[in-house]
Structures are given as structure tokens and as C-alpha cells.
Tab-separated table of N, CA, C and O in Angstrom:
chain	number	residue	atom	x	y	z
A	1	UNK	N	66.592	2.246	11.103
A	1	UNK	CA	66.770	3.759	10.861
A	1	UNK	C	65.919	4.103	9.703
A	1	UNK	O	65.936	3.358	8.675
A	2	UNK	N	65.168	5.152	9.774
A	2	UNK	CA	64.354	5.689	8.684
A	2	UNK	C	64.966	6.968	8.091
A	2	UNK	O	65.642	7.675	8.829
A	3	UNK	N	64.872	7.207	6.819
A	3	UNK	CA	65.333	8.408	6.287
A	3	UNK	C	64.235	9.072	5.600
A	3	UNK	O	63.339	8.572	4.916
A	4	UNK	N	64.066	10.407	5.879
A	4	UNK	CA	62.972	11.195	5.318
A	4	UNK	C	63.475	12.577	4.948
A	4	UNK	O	64.530	12.972	5.200
A	5	UNK	N	62.549	13.303	4.206
A	5	UNK	CA	62.827	14.742	3.901
A	5	UNK	C	62.925	15.534	5.164
A	5	UNK	O	62.104	15.356	6.080
A	6	UNK	N	63.801	16.430	5.239
A	6	UNK	CA	63.897	17.412	6.414
A	6	UNK	C	62.766	18.427	6.334
A	6	UNK	O	62.386	18.795	5.134
A	7	UNK	N	62.250	18.891	7.421
A	7	UNK	CA	61.292	19.942	7.400
A	7	UNK	C	61.859	21.078	8.324
A	7	UNK	O	62.757	20.910	8.990
A	8	UNK	N	61.211	22.217	8.213
A	8	UNK	CA	61.673	23.362	8.900
A	8	UNK	C	61.746	23.099	10.345
A	8	UNK	O	62.692	23.614	11.118
A	9	UNK	N	60.869	22.364	10.866
A	9	UNK	CA	60.888	22.072	12.391
A	9	UNK	C	62.124	21.245	12.808
A	9	UNK	O	62.421	21.236	14.022
A	10	UNK	N	62.875	20.710	11.887
A	10	UNK	CA	64.063	19.987	12.223
A	10	UNK	C	65.285	20.957	12.364
A	10	UNK	O	66.369	20.445	12.725
A	11	UNK	N	65.140	22.137	12.138
A	11	UNK	CA	66.261	23.111	12.102
A	11	UNK	C	67.116	23.164	13.471
A	11	UNK	O	68.276	23.184	13.453
A	12	UNK	N	66.413	23.048	14.437
A	12	UNK	CA	67.044	23.141	15.890
A	12	UNK	C	67.887	21.907	15.975
A	12	UNK	O	69.082	22.047	16.406
A	13	UNK	N	67.493	20.785	15.701
A	13	UNK	CA	68.330	19.561	15.836
A	13	UNK	C	69.459	19.480	14.810
A	13	UNK	O	70.581	19.258	15.135
A	14	UNK	N	69.237	19.994	13.640
A	14	UNK	CA	70.290	20.043	12.605
A	14	UNK	C	71.375	21.068	13.101
A	14	UNK	O	72.540	20.767	12.913
A	15	UNK	N	70.903	22.150	13.618
A	15	UNK	CA	71.840	23.089	14.188
A	15	UNK	C	72.717	22.495	15.303
A	15	UNK	O	73.911	22.779	15.349
A	16	UNK	N	72.052	21.687	16.134
A	16	UNK	CA	72.829	21.154	17.248
A	16	UNK	C	73.913	20.077	16.682
A	16	UNK	O	74.996	19.902	17.220
A	17	UNK	N	73.712	19.494	15.499
A	17	UNK	CA	74.642	18.540	15.020
A	17	UNK	C	75.837	19.336	14.332
A	17	UNK	O	76.838	18.714	14.044
A	18	UNK	N	75.592	20.569	14.000
A	18	UNK	CA	76.596	21.318	13.182
A	18	UNK	C	77.255	22.452	13.909
A	18	UNK	O	78.140	23.072	13.424
A	19	UNK	N	76.736	22.769	15.108
A	19	UNK	CA	77.122	24.079	15.777
A	19	UNK	C	76.846	25.250	14.930
A	19	UNK	O	77.595	26.297	15.083
A	20	UNK	N	75.832	25.231	13.962
A	20	UNK	CA	75.525	26.382	13.244
A	20	UNK	C	74.276	26.947	13.822
A	20	UNK	O	73.535	26.298	14.475
A	21	UNK	N	74.025	28.136	13.503
A	21	UNK	CA	72.786	28.875	14.039
A	21	UNK	C	71.535	28.145	13.422
A	21	UNK	O	71.538	27.692	12.264
A	22	UNK	N	70.517	28.207	14.159
A	22	UNK	CA	69.269	27.570	13.735
A	22	UNK	C	68.682	28.196	12.377
A	22	UNK	O	68.176	27.404	11.569
A	23	UNK	N	68.829	29.425	12.283
A	23	UNK	CA	68.382	30.075	11.017
A	23	UNK	C	69.133	29.722	9.796
A	23	UNK	O	68.576	29.584	8.668
A	24	UNK	N	70.439	29.379	9.974
A	24	UNK	CA	71.219	28.850	8.857
A	24	UNK	C	70.677	27.532	8.432
A	24	UNK	O	70.561	27.164	7.255
A	25	UNK	N	70.352	26.618	9.402
A	25	UNK	CA	69.814	25.277	9.128
A	25	UNK	C	68.418	25.431	8.517
A	25	UNK	O	68.105	24.643	7.602
A	26	UNK	N	67.652	26.374	8.955
A	26	UNK	CA	66.301	26.589	8.403
A	26	UNK	C	66.535	26.971	6.902
A	26	UNK	O	65.754	26.408	6.020
A	27	UNK	N	67.391	27.824	6.581
A	27	UNK	CA	67.686	28.210	5.161
A	27	UNK	C	68.180	27.008	4.385
A	27	UNK	O	67.715	26.887	3.231
A	28	UNK	N	69.013	26.179	5.030
A	28	UNK	CA	69.513	24.973	4.228
A	28	UNK	C	68.339	24.101	3.908
A	28	UNK	O	68.311	23.575	2.773
A	29	UNK	N	67.363	23.859	4.805
A	29	UNK	CA	66.168	23.071	4.478
A	29	UNK	C	65.420	23.562	3.336
A	29	UNK	O	64.898	22.846	2.499
A	30	UNK	N	65.294	24.949	3.195
A	30	UNK	CA	64.663	25.572	2.106
A	30	UNK	C	65.353	25.608	0.871
A	30	UNK	O	64.792	25.544	-0.237
A	31	UNK	N	66.724	25.733	0.807
A	31	UNK	CA	67.497	25.904	-0.226
A	31	UNK	C	68.048	24.707	-0.971
A	31	UNK	O	68.530	24.695	-2.122
A	32	UNK	N	68.111	23.594	-0.206
A	32	UNK	CA	68.731	22.323	-0.694
A	32	UNK	C	67.831	21.244	-0.539
A	32	UNK	O	66.870	21.298	0.248
A	33	UNK	N	68.184	20.079	-1.033
A	33	UNK	CA	67.479	18.766	-0.698
A	33	UNK	C	68.126	18.294	0.562
A	33	UNK	O	69.460	18.209	0.597
A	34	UNK	N	67.412	18.148	1.662
A	34	UNK	CA	68.051	17.693	2.859
A	34	UNK	C	67.189	16.500	3.327
A	34	UNK	O	65.936	16.552	3.455
A	35	UNK	N	67.992	15.434	3.585
A	35	UNK	CA	67.288	14.114	4.118
A	35	UNK	C	67.877	13.868	5.475
A	35	UNK	O	69.079	14.052	5.772
A	36	UNK	N	67.052	13.430	6.455
A	36	UNK	CA	67.549	13.140	7.735
A	36	UNK	C	67.288	11.665	8.056
A	36	UNK	O	66.368	11.048	7.608
A	37	UNK	N	68.278	11.240	8.934
A	37	UNK	CA	68.165	9.808	9.386
A	37	UNK	C	67.588	9.827	10.780
A	37	UNK	O	68.175	10.541	11.688
A	38	UNK	N	66.603	9.031	11.039
A	38	UNK	CA	65.936	9.055	12.314
A	38	UNK	C	66.074	7.577	13.010
A	38	UNK	O	66.044	6.657	12.327
A	39	UNK	N	66.313	7.603	14.311
A	39	UNK	CA	66.454	6.391	15.037
A	39	UNK	C	65.003	5.901	15.335
A	39	UNK	O	64.005	6.536	14.954
A	40	UNK	N	64.795	4.792	16.140
A	40	UNK	CA	63.587	4.248	16.413
A	40	UNK	C	62.716	5.234	17.144
A	40	UNK	O	61.432	5.124	17.018
A	41	UNK	N	63.260	6.011	18.063
A	41	UNK	CA	62.462	6.974	18.799
A	41	UNK	C	62.266	8.298	18.070
A	41	UNK	O	61.842	9.303	18.708
A	42	UNK	N	62.529	8.338	16.742
A	42	UNK	CA	62.363	9.513	15.904
A	42	UNK	C	63.295	10.545	16.136
A	42	UNK	O	63.105	11.683	15.803
A	43	UNK	N	64.402	10.330	16.918
A	43	UNK	CA	65.407	11.233	17.083
A	43	UNK	C	66.298	11.381	15.817
A	43	UNK	O	66.667	10.297	15.246
A	44	UNK	N	66.611	12.527	15.417
A	44	UNK	CA	67.391	12.776	14.205
A	44	UNK	C	68.852	12.427	14.576
A	44	UNK	O	69.452	13.014	15.462
A	45	UNK	N	69.429	11.406	13.899
A	45	UNK	CA	70.766	10.985	14.166
A	45	UNK	C	71.858	11.548	13.260
A	45	UNK	O	73.014	11.563	13.524
A	46	UNK	N	71.350	12.060	12.046
A	46	UNK	CA	72.293	12.702	11.026
A	46	UNK	C	71.478	13.220	9.866
A	46	UNK	O	70.289	12.970	9.818
A	47	UNK	N	72.152	13.913	9.008
A	47	UNK	CA	71.530	14.411	7.844
A	47	UNK	C	72.557	14.616	6.680
A	47	UNK	O	73.727	14.597	6.877
A	48	UNK	N	71.960	14.733	5.473
A	48	UNK	CA	72.825	15.005	4.322
A	48	UNK	C	71.993	16.095	3.502
A	48	UNK	O	70.801	16.035	3.455
A	49	UNK	N	72.846	16.990	2.925
A	49	UNK	CA	72.223	17.967	2.081
A	49	UNK	C	72.906	17.974	0.759
A	49	UNK	O	74.096	17.671	0.622
A	50	UNK	N	72.133	18.260	-0.279
A	50	UNK	CA	72.763	18.120	-1.645
A	50	UNK	C	71.877	19.027	-2.589
A	50	UNK	O	70.722	19.226	-2.433
A	51	UNK	N	72.518	19.321	-3.722
A	51	UNK	CA	71.825	20.069	-4.817
A	51	UNK	C	72.405	19.584	-6.180
A	51	UNK	O	73.514	18.866	-6.198
A	52	UNK	N	71.770	19.813	-7.232
A	52	UNK	CA	72.136	19.398	-8.555
A	52	UNK	C	72.291	20.550	-9.431
A	52	UNK	O	71.477	21.425	-9.514
A	53	UNK	N	73.459	20.579	-10.128
A	53	UNK	CA	73.695	21.594	-11.184
A	53	UNK	C	74.837	21.086	-12.173
A	53	UNK	O	75.630	20.330	-11.653
A	54	UNK	N	74.740	21.465	-13.290
A	54	UNK	CA	75.751	21.221	-14.290
A	54	UNK	C	76.127	19.716	-14.385
A	54	UNK	O	77.286	19.377	-14.371
A	55	UNK	N	75.097	18.845	-14.451
A	55	UNK	CA	75.234	17.420	-14.546
A	55	UNK	C	75.918	16.725	-13.431
A	55	UNK	O	76.359	15.621	-13.575
A	56	UNK	N	75.983	17.419	-12.321
A	56	UNK	CA	76.578	16.784	-11.049
A	56	UNK	C	75.751	17.160	-9.852
A	56	UNK	O	75.243	18.189	-9.659
A	57	UNK	N	75.624	16.167	-9.024
A	57	UNK	CA	75.030	16.271	-7.660
A	57	UNK	C	76.096	16.620	-6.808
A	57	UNK	O	77.040	15.955	-6.695
A	58	UNK	N	75.947	17.740	-5.988
A	58	UNK	CA	76.903	18.219	-5.115
A	58	UNK	C	76.440	17.918	-3.679
A	58	UNK	O	75.387	18.471	-3.299
A	59	UNK	N	77.084	17.060	-2.934
A	59	UNK	CA	76.779	16.791	-1.613
A	59	UNK	C	77.370	18.025	-0.768
A	59	UNK	O	78.615	18.203	-0.775
A	60	UNK	N	76.480	18.823	-0.247
A	60	UNK	CA	77.025	20.094	0.485
A	60	UNK	C	77.278	19.921	1.957
A	60	UNK	O	78.086	20.590	2.555
A	61	UNK	N	76.712	18.851	2.523
A	61	UNK	CA	76.996	18.585	3.927
A	61	UNK	C	76.534	17.263	4.329
A	61	UNK	O	75.411	16.795	3.889
A	62	UNK	N	77.198	16.544	5.166
A	62	UNK	CA	76.786	15.299	5.867
A	62	UNK	C	77.330	15.364	7.251
A	62	UNK	O	78.467	15.603	7.506
A	63	UNK	N	76.334	15.211	8.212
A	63	UNK	CA	76.714	15.348	9.571
A	63	UNK	C	75.912	14.302	10.416
A	63	UNK	O	74.960	13.671	9.964
A	64	UNK	N	76.551	14.003	11.601
A	64	UNK	CA	75.755	13.119	12.517
A	64	UNK	C	76.532	11.946	12.830
A	64	UNK	O	77.717	11.805	12.574
A	65	UNK	N	75.820	10.914	13.414
A	65	UNK	CA	76.407	9.616	13.846
A	65	UNK	C	77.048	8.912	12.615
A	65	UNK	O	76.388	8.822	11.550
A	66	UNK	N	78.300	8.620	12.751
A	66	UNK	CA	78.962	7.845	11.644
A	66	UNK	C	78.145	6.680	11.115
A	66	UNK	O	78.320	6.323	9.914
A	67	UNK	N	77.416	6.041	11.964
A	67	UNK	CA	76.672	4.848	11.538
A	67	UNK	C	75.552	5.255	10.461
A	67	UNK	O	75.000	4.385	9.816
A	68	UNK	N	75.281	6.535	10.391
A	68	UNK	CA	74.267	6.908	9.376
A	68	UNK	C	74.867	7.297	8.034
A	68	UNK	O	74.073	7.448	7.081
A	69	UNK	N	76.174	7.503	8.025
A	69	UNK	CA	76.721	8.066	6.757
A	69	UNK	C	76.476	7.281	5.545
A	69	UNK	O	76.182	7.730	4.497
A	70	UNK	N	76.577	5.882	5.677
A	70	UNK	CA	76.377	5.066	4.490
A	70	UNK	C	74.971	5.180	3.897
A	70	UNK	O	74.768	5.403	2.755
A	71	UNK	N	73.971	5.080	4.805
A	71	UNK	CA	72.643	5.256	4.404
A	71	UNK	C	72.326	6.688	3.883
A	71	UNK	O	71.631	6.807	2.901
A	72	UNK	N	72.837	7.666	4.535
A	72	UNK	CA	72.594	9.009	4.071
A	72	UNK	C	73.181	9.332	2.693
A	72	UNK	O	72.589	9.946	1.850
A	73	UNK	N	74.375	8.769	2.431
A	73	UNK	CA	75.007	8.925	1.049
A	73	UNK	C	74.235	8.204	0.017
A	73	UNK	O	74.289	8.655	-1.153
A	74	UNK	N	73.456	7.144	0.319
A	74	UNK	CA	72.680	6.567	-0.672
A	74	UNK	C	71.572	7.532	-1.310
A	74	UNK	O	71.242	7.362	-2.439
A	75	UNK	N	71.195	8.535	-0.556
A	75	UNK	CA	70.148	9.521	-1.002
A	75	UNK	C	70.712	10.279	-2.291
A	75	UNK	O	70.071	10.267	-3.352
A	76	UNK	N	71.749	11.064	-2.135
A	76	UNK	CA	72.251	11.701	-3.378
A	76	UNK	C	72.708	10.784	-4.486
A	76	UNK	O	72.523	11.096	-5.670
A	77	UNK	N	73.323	9.658	-4.060
A	77	UNK	CA	73.782	8.713	-5.109
A	77	UNK	C	72.499	8.139	-5.881
A	77	UNK	O	72.607	8.079	-7.093
A	78	UNK	N	71.480	7.809	-5.164
A	78	UNK	CA	70.300	7.283	-5.868
A	78	UNK	C	69.692	8.289	-6.819
A	78	UNK	O	69.328	8.001	-7.925
A	79	UNK	N	69.650	9.559	-6.272
A	79	UNK	CA	69.156	10.603	-7.228
A	79	UNK	C	69.976	10.752	-8.412
A	79	UNK	O	69.494	10.855	-9.556
A	80	UNK	N	71.288	10.786	-8.276
A	80	UNK	CA	72.180	10.894	-9.385
A	80	UNK	C	72.124	9.823	-10.397
A	80	UNK	O	72.102	9.980	-11.579
A	81	UNK	N	71.932	8.558	-9.792
A	81	UNK	CA	71.760	7.343	-10.854
A	81	UNK	C	70.542	7.524	-11.610
A	81	UNK	O	70.571	7.190	-12.757
A	82	UNK	N	69.457	7.982	-11.011
A	82	UNK	CA	68.143	8.087	-11.718
A	82	UNK	C	68.318	9.164	-12.886
A	82	UNK	O	67.768	9.020	-13.926
A	83	UNK	N	69.150	10.218	-12.549
A	83	UNK	CA	69.227	11.253	-13.505
A	83	UNK	C	70.495	11.154	-14.449
A	83	UNK	O	70.670	12.077	-15.299
A	84	UNK	N	71.300	10.093	-14.228
A	84	UNK	CA	72.514	9.980	-15.065
A	84	UNK	C	73.522	11.016	-14.733
A	84	UNK	O	74.278	11.459	-15.681
A	85	UNK	N	73.659	11.395	-13.596
A	85	UNK	CA	74.595	12.492	-13.144
A	85	UNK	C	75.668	11.760	-12.226
A	85	UNK	O	75.552	10.825	-11.655
A	86	UNK	N	76.887	12.609	-12.239
A	86	UNK	CA	77.933	12.297	-11.299
A	86	UNK	C	77.592	12.797	-9.892
A	86	UNK	O	76.687	13.664	-9.780
A	87	UNK	N	78.403	12.418	-8.940
A	87	UNK	CA	78.243	12.974	-7.523
A	87	UNK	C	79.558	13.401	-7.065
A	87	UNK	O	80.545	12.664	-7.285
A	88	UNK	N	79.634	14.600	-6.467
A	88	UNK	CA	80.764	15.087	-5.866
A	88	UNK	C	80.666	15.362	-4.395
A	88	UNK	O	79.559	15.796	-3.957
A	89	UNK	N	81.673	15.231	-3.577
A	89	UNK	CA	81.588	15.306	-2.182
A	89	UNK	C	82.925	15.927	-1.641
A	89	UNK	O	84.023	15.362	-2.088
A	90	UNK	N	82.891	16.981	-0.951
A	90	UNK	CA	84.074	17.609	-0.349
A	90	UNK	C	84.082	17.090	1.201
A	90	UNK	O	83.057	17.319	1.813
A	91	UNK	N	85.226	16.621	1.579
A	91	UNK	CA	85.266	16.084	3.013
A	91	UNK	C	86.494	16.671	3.613
A	91	UNK	O	87.598	16.618	3.099
A	92	UNK	N	86.307	17.235	4.851
A	92	UNK	CA	87.543	17.701	5.580
A	92	UNK	C	88.471	16.508	5.671
A	92	UNK	O	88.087	15.345	5.935
A	93	UNK	N	89.807	16.780	5.645
A	93	UNK	CA	90.794	15.691	5.747
A	93	UNK	C	90.782	14.907	7.029
A	93	UNK	O	91.120	13.795	7.043
A	94	UNK	N	90.214	15.569	8.102
A	94	UNK	CA	90.250	14.874	9.318
A	94	UNK	C	88.956	14.096	9.610
A	94	UNK	O	88.792	13.599	10.707
A	95	UNK	N	88.014	14.109	8.612
A	95	UNK	CA	86.682	13.353	8.908
A	95	UNK	C	86.790	12.002	8.192
A	95	UNK	O	86.206	11.746	7.164
A	96	UNK	N	87.499	11.099	8.896
A	96	UNK	CA	87.748	9.856	8.243
A	96	UNK	C	86.464	8.921	8.095
A	96	UNK	O	86.356	8.154	7.151
A	97	UNK	N	85.558	9.120	9.053
A	97	UNK	CA	84.284	8.377	8.893
A	97	UNK	C	83.577	8.643	7.696
A	97	UNK	O	83.010	7.773	6.965
A	98	UNK	N	83.492	9.938	7.306
A	98	UNK	CA	82.829	10.327	5.920
A	98	UNK	C	83.657	9.777	4.817
A	98	UNK	O	82.982	9.307	3.838
A	99	UNK	N	84.900	9.895	4.815
A	99	UNK	CA	85.766	9.327	3.821
A	99	UNK	C	85.559	7.935	3.646
A	99	UNK	O	85.476	7.393	2.522
A	100	UNK	N	85.446	7.108	4.737
A	100	UNK	CA	85.310	5.684	4.664
A	100	UNK	C	83.961	5.421	4.078
A	100	UNK	O	83.791	4.481	3.185
A	101	UNK	N	82.866	6.182	4.365
A	101	UNK	CA	81.554	5.901	3.860
A	101	UNK	C	81.576	6.277	2.331
A	101	UNK	O	80.907	5.582	1.597
A	102	UNK	N	82.298	7.303	1.980
A	102	UNK	CA	82.315	7.703	0.533
A	102	UNK	C	82.963	6.521	-0.267
A	102	UNK	O	82.427	6.195	-1.360
A	103	UNK	N	84.103	6.007	0.243
A	103	UNK	CA	84.806	4.960	-0.496
A	103	UNK	C	83.886	3.723	-0.584
A	103	UNK	O	83.838	2.998	-1.564
A	104	UNK	N	83.177	3.399	0.522
A	104	UNK	CA	82.267	2.248	0.533
A	104	UNK	C	81.084	2.389	-0.467
A	104	UNK	O	80.586	1.465	-1.021
A	105	UNK	N	80.750	3.632	-0.710
A	105	UNK	CA	79.727	3.918	-1.598
A	105	UNK	C	80.112	3.951	-3.061
A	105	UNK	O	79.384	4.116	-3.989
A	106	UNK	N	81.421	3.782	-3.317
A	106	UNK	CA	82.020	3.761	-4.678
A	106	UNK	C	82.640	5.051	-5.108
A	106	UNK	O	83.115	5.169	-6.261
A	107	UNK	N	82.678	5.979	-4.161
A	107	UNK	CA	83.395	7.305	-4.623
A	107	UNK	C	84.891	6.988	-4.698
A	107	UNK	O	85.454	6.203	-3.974
A	108	UNK	N	85.572	7.809	-5.607
A	108	UNK	CA	86.953	7.724	-5.707
A	108	UNK	C	87.534	9.133	-5.268
A	108	UNK	O	86.971	10.149	-5.741
A	109	UNK	N	88.694	9.092	-4.626
A	109	UNK	CA	89.285	10.447	-4.363
A	109	UNK	C	89.690	11.104	-5.607
A	109	UNK	O	90.295	10.453	-6.532
A	110	UNK	N	89.360	12.388	-5.730
A	110	UNK	CA	89.651	13.070	-7.016
A	110	UNK	C	90.577	14.268	-6.706
A	110	UNK	O	90.419	15.369	-7.345
A	111	UNK	N	91.448	14.195	-5.682
A	111	UNK	CA	92.368	15.377	-5.355
A	111	UNK	C	91.934	16.138	-4.220
A	111	UNK	O	91.017	15.854	-3.582
A	112	UNK	N	92.665	17.246	-4.117
A	112	UNK	CA	92.433	18.140	-3.067
A	112	UNK	C	91.195	19.066	-3.399
A	112	UNK	O	91.033	19.460	-4.558
A	113	UNK	N	90.481	19.433	-2.330
A	113	UNK	CA	89.355	20.363	-2.536
A	113	UNK	C	89.825	21.786	-1.937
A	113	UNK	O	90.917	21.875	-1.476
A	114	UNK	N	88.861	22.716	-1.969
A	114	UNK	CA	89.206	23.972	-1.341
A	114	UNK	C	89.270	23.900	0.173
A	114	UNK	O	88.898	22.948	0.740
A	115	UNK	N	89.868	24.909	0.713
A	115	UNK	CA	90.012	24.973	2.195
A	115	UNK	C	88.669	25.619	2.644
A	115	UNK	O	88.235	26.564	2.109
A	116	UNK	N	88.158	25.157	3.781
A	116	UNK	CA	87.040	25.627	4.451
A	116	UNK	C	87.335	25.990	5.850
A	116	UNK	O	87.813	25.109	6.568
A	117	UNK	N	87.216	27.195	6.185
A	117	UNK	CA	87.581	27.657	7.561
A	117	UNK	C	89.113	27.440	7.863
A	117	UNK	O	89.456	27.106	9.016
A	118	UNK	N	89.901	27.443	6.789
A	118	UNK	CA	91.252	27.145	6.970
A	118	UNK	C	91.721	25.768	7.001
A	118	UNK	O	92.793	25.322	7.000
A	119	UNK	N	90.620	24.849	6.902
A	119	UNK	CA	90.935	23.427	6.969
A	119	UNK	C	90.989	22.826	5.548
A	119	UNK	O	90.027	23.099	4.747
A	120	UNK	N	91.925	21.937	5.221
A	120	UNK	CA	91.936	21.303	3.895
A	120	UNK	C	90.894	20.284	3.711
A	120	UNK	O	90.384	19.676	4.721
A	121	UNK	N	90.460	20.146	2.476
A	121	UNK	CA	89.405	19.108	2.207
A	121	UNK	C	89.944	18.135	1.073
A	121	UNK	O	90.845	18.499	0.290
A	122	UNK	N	89.269	17.078	0.959
A	122	UNK	CA	89.597	16.114	-0.117
A	122	UNK	C	88.315	16.071	-1.017
A	122	UNK	O	87.177	16.038	-0.503
A	123	UNK	N	88.528	15.953	-2.324
A	123	UNK	CA	87.312	15.805	-3.220
A	123	UNK	C	87.225	14.363	-3.555
A	123	UNK	O	88.081	13.690	-3.931
A	124	UNK	N	85.890	13.967	-3.531
A	124	UNK	CA	85.482	12.561	-3.852
A	124	UNK	C	84.528	12.686	-4.984
A	124	UNK	O	83.671	13.643	-5.021
A	125	UNK	N	84.580	11.772	-5.968
A	125	UNK	CA	83.686	11.774	-7.108
A	125	UNK	C	83.147	10.434	-7.434
A	125	UNK	O	83.934	9.424	-7.408
A	126	UNK	N	81.880	10.301	-7.836
A	126	UNK	CA	81.302	9.051	-8.194
A	126	UNK	C	80.687	9.322	-9.570
A	126	UNK	O	79.804	10.143	-9.795
A	127	UNK	N	81.166	8.567	-10.572
A	127	UNK	CA	80.785	8.755	-11.970
A	127	UNK	C	79.418	7.886	-12.196
A	127	UNK	O	79.384	6.752	-11.595
A	128	UNK	N	78.516	8.278	-13.037
A	128	UNK	CA	77.356	7.406	-13.348
A	128	UNK	C	77.640	6.080	-13.958
A	128	UNK	O	78.711	5.934	-14.581
């Protein structure tokens, strides 16, 4: 699996992974750091988006094949380590694959997060 920066041309595949409109994913590519995981045939298997503010890297979305989550979380974590920043991740309570990947990457549960679309989330944090 290779991980690379997302480009605008990836918006259609990102949209199919999230059930979001293509223009929303195109804006995501422009507004955030977005890294995609590709399989051997260059098919996008998953992606992570993140941004940095106030001494914290915020993972804004992680989607795709659960086998990509560990590798995709390495991206914001590596960036945060280089910059001496913490990392935060909000995970819907029912997304256990992302929760498992977060714990495997060293994140600790830091309480409840906000509700998104009526669904509860858990907050995970990794200190530098």
C-alpha cells in the first residue's frame, strides 16, 4: 500500500467512500491536508484528512478499508511529532475499527465528543 497526497481528481473516489457530494470532497482536498492509501492497482482504499491549529493536529476524517486505518493515522501522527504537537481524533461510537487503530497508534480515550448527525462520538488524544 502506498500513501500519497490527495489531488482534486481523487474527489470522485473520496465521495464514494463517504457518501458525500463530489464537490464537498473537492473542497476537502483544497482546505485540509488529505492523504490517500492506494492498493497495488492504484485504487484508493482509504483516506485521512487533518489540519493543525492551536498546537494540535485535528484529524477531521478517516474513511475506507479498515486495513488502511493504521497506516493512514501515521500521517497526522508523524506530522504532529515533527512539530511537537498533540493529535486529536473524534470517532463515532459505532466505528470500532477506527477506535482500534487509534488505540494501536497510542491514542488515549479523552471522553465524549460532540454529536455529529445525531450520533455520539468519542474523543481520542495523543500527546507529543
